Short mmCIF file of C-alpha atoms in Angstrom, two decimals:
data_model
loop_
_atom_site.label_atom_id
_atom_site.label_comp_id
_atom_site.label_asym_id
_atom_site.label_seq_id
_atom_site.Cartn_x
_atom_site.Cartn_y
_atom_site.Cartn_z
CA MET A 615 21.95 26.18 12.73
CA ALA A 616 21.21 22.74 11.95
CA LYS A 617 19.29 22.18 8.80
CA PHE A 618 16.34 19.30 9.13
CA THR A 619 15.15 17.76 6.20
CA GLU A 620 12.37 15.25 5.54
CA ARG A 621 12.11 12.49 2.82
CA SER A 622 10.02 9.60 2.03
CA GLU A 623 11.16 5.97 0.87
CA ASN A 624 8.55 3.38 -0.43
CA GLN A 625 9.14 -0.48 -0.80
CA ILE A 626 6.36 -2.05 -2.76
CA GLU A 627 5.56 -5.95 -2.68
CA VAL A 628 3.28 -7.81 -4.90
CA ILE A 629 1.61 -10.73 -3.17
CA PRO A 630 0.32 -13.73 -5.39
CA PRO A 631 -2.09 -15.09 -6.53
CA TYR A 632 -4.40 -12.09 -6.66
CA SER A 633 -1.65 -9.18 -7.04
CA VAL A 634 -2.15 -7.86 -3.64
CA ILE A 635 -0.14 -4.44 -3.33
CA GLN A 636 1.50 -3.62 0.23
CA CYS A 637 3.53 -0.63 0.41
CA ARG A 638 5.76 0.36 3.35
CA ARG A 639 6.72 3.97 3.50
CA ALA A 640 9.42 5.02 5.64
CA ASP A 641 9.52 8.75 6.62
CA ILE A 642 12.93 9.66 7.18
CA ILE A 643 14.34 12.83 9.03
CA GLU A 644 17.83 14.10 8.40
CA LYS A 645 19.55 16.59 10.24
CA ASP A 646 22.38 18.29 8.42
CA GLY A 647 22.33 15.25 5.86
CA VAL A 648 22.71 12.45 8.59
CA GLU A 649 19.39 10.31 9.46
CA VAL A 650 18.51 10.99 12.90
CA GLY A 651 14.84 9.38 13.03
CA LYS A 652 12.97 7.10 10.90
CA THR A 653 9.00 6.01 11.18
CA TYR A 654 7.39 3.45 8.91
CA HIS A 655 3.85 3.12 7.74
CA ARG A 656 2.50 0.01 6.04
CA HIS A 657 -0.80 0.09 3.87
CA VAL A 658 -2.38 -2.94 1.93
CA TYR A 659 -4.42 -2.30 -1.37
CA VAL A 660 -6.66 -5.47 -3.03
CA PRO A 661 -7.18 -5.57 -6.67
CA GLY A 662 -10.22 -2.91 -7.12
CA ASP A 663 -8.87 -0.33 -4.85
CA ASP A 664 -8.58 3.19 -5.38
CA VAL A 665 -4.83 3.85 -5.17
CA SER A 666 -5.36 7.52 -6.86
CA ASP A 667 -3.68 9.00 -3.23
CA ASP A 668 -0.35 6.84 -3.28
CA CYS A 669 2.81 7.37 -5.06
CA PRO A 670 2.64 7.16 -8.93
CA GLU A 671 4.86 4.01 -8.54
CA LEU A 672 2.43 2.06 -6.94
CA GLN A 673 -0.27 3.59 -9.34
CA ALA A 674 1.62 2.08 -12.13
CA ILE A 675 2.06 -1.17 -10.94
CA ALA A 676 -1.72 -1.58 -10.01
CA ALA A 677 -2.71 -0.27 -13.54
CA VAL A 678 -1.05 -2.98 -15.24
CA LEU A 679 -1.51 -5.78 -12.86
CA TRP A 680 -5.12 -5.37 -11.76
CA THR A 681 -6.85 -6.22 -15.11
CA PRO A 682 -10.65 -6.74 -15.17
CA ALA A 683 -9.73 -10.60 -15.03
CA VAL A 684 -7.89 -10.31 -12.09
CA ILE A 685 -10.16 -8.12 -10.18
CA ALA A 686 -13.00 -10.48 -10.90
CA ALA A 687 -10.86 -13.58 -9.74
CA TYR A 688 -9.98 -11.79 -6.51
CA GLN A 689 -13.65 -10.80 -5.60
CA ALA A 690 -14.79 -14.22 -6.43
CA SER A 691 -12.38 -15.95 -3.94
CA LEU A 692 -13.89 -13.84 -1.29
CA PRO A 693 -16.22 -15.54 1.06
CA VAL A 694 -19.98 -15.17 0.49
CA LYS A 695 -21.63 -12.97 3.38
CA GLU A 696 -24.55 -14.92 4.54
CA GLU A 697 -27.61 -12.69 5.38
CA PRO A 698 -28.71 -13.39 8.97
CA VAL A 699 -31.96 -15.44 9.00
CA GLN A 700 -35.01 -13.75 10.89
CA GLU A 701 -37.63 -15.64 12.31
#
């Protein structure tokens, strides 16, 4: 009987200047040790996002890069949301 296994691989990239982190997860299906399928999922985190549900490697990178100064600089770079004028 064929044995199927599944494993995941992560590719993590850091995008300057605010250390935005993007992660591409590859879910790999193997049959008897030979890859028979692969799907990809990509997600992006910005400074200050909760990364507690992601892989330990990504959590460690965010903990090192996302200092309070980096988070503040990122938030300051966002456009100001204007309130609609009521007449």
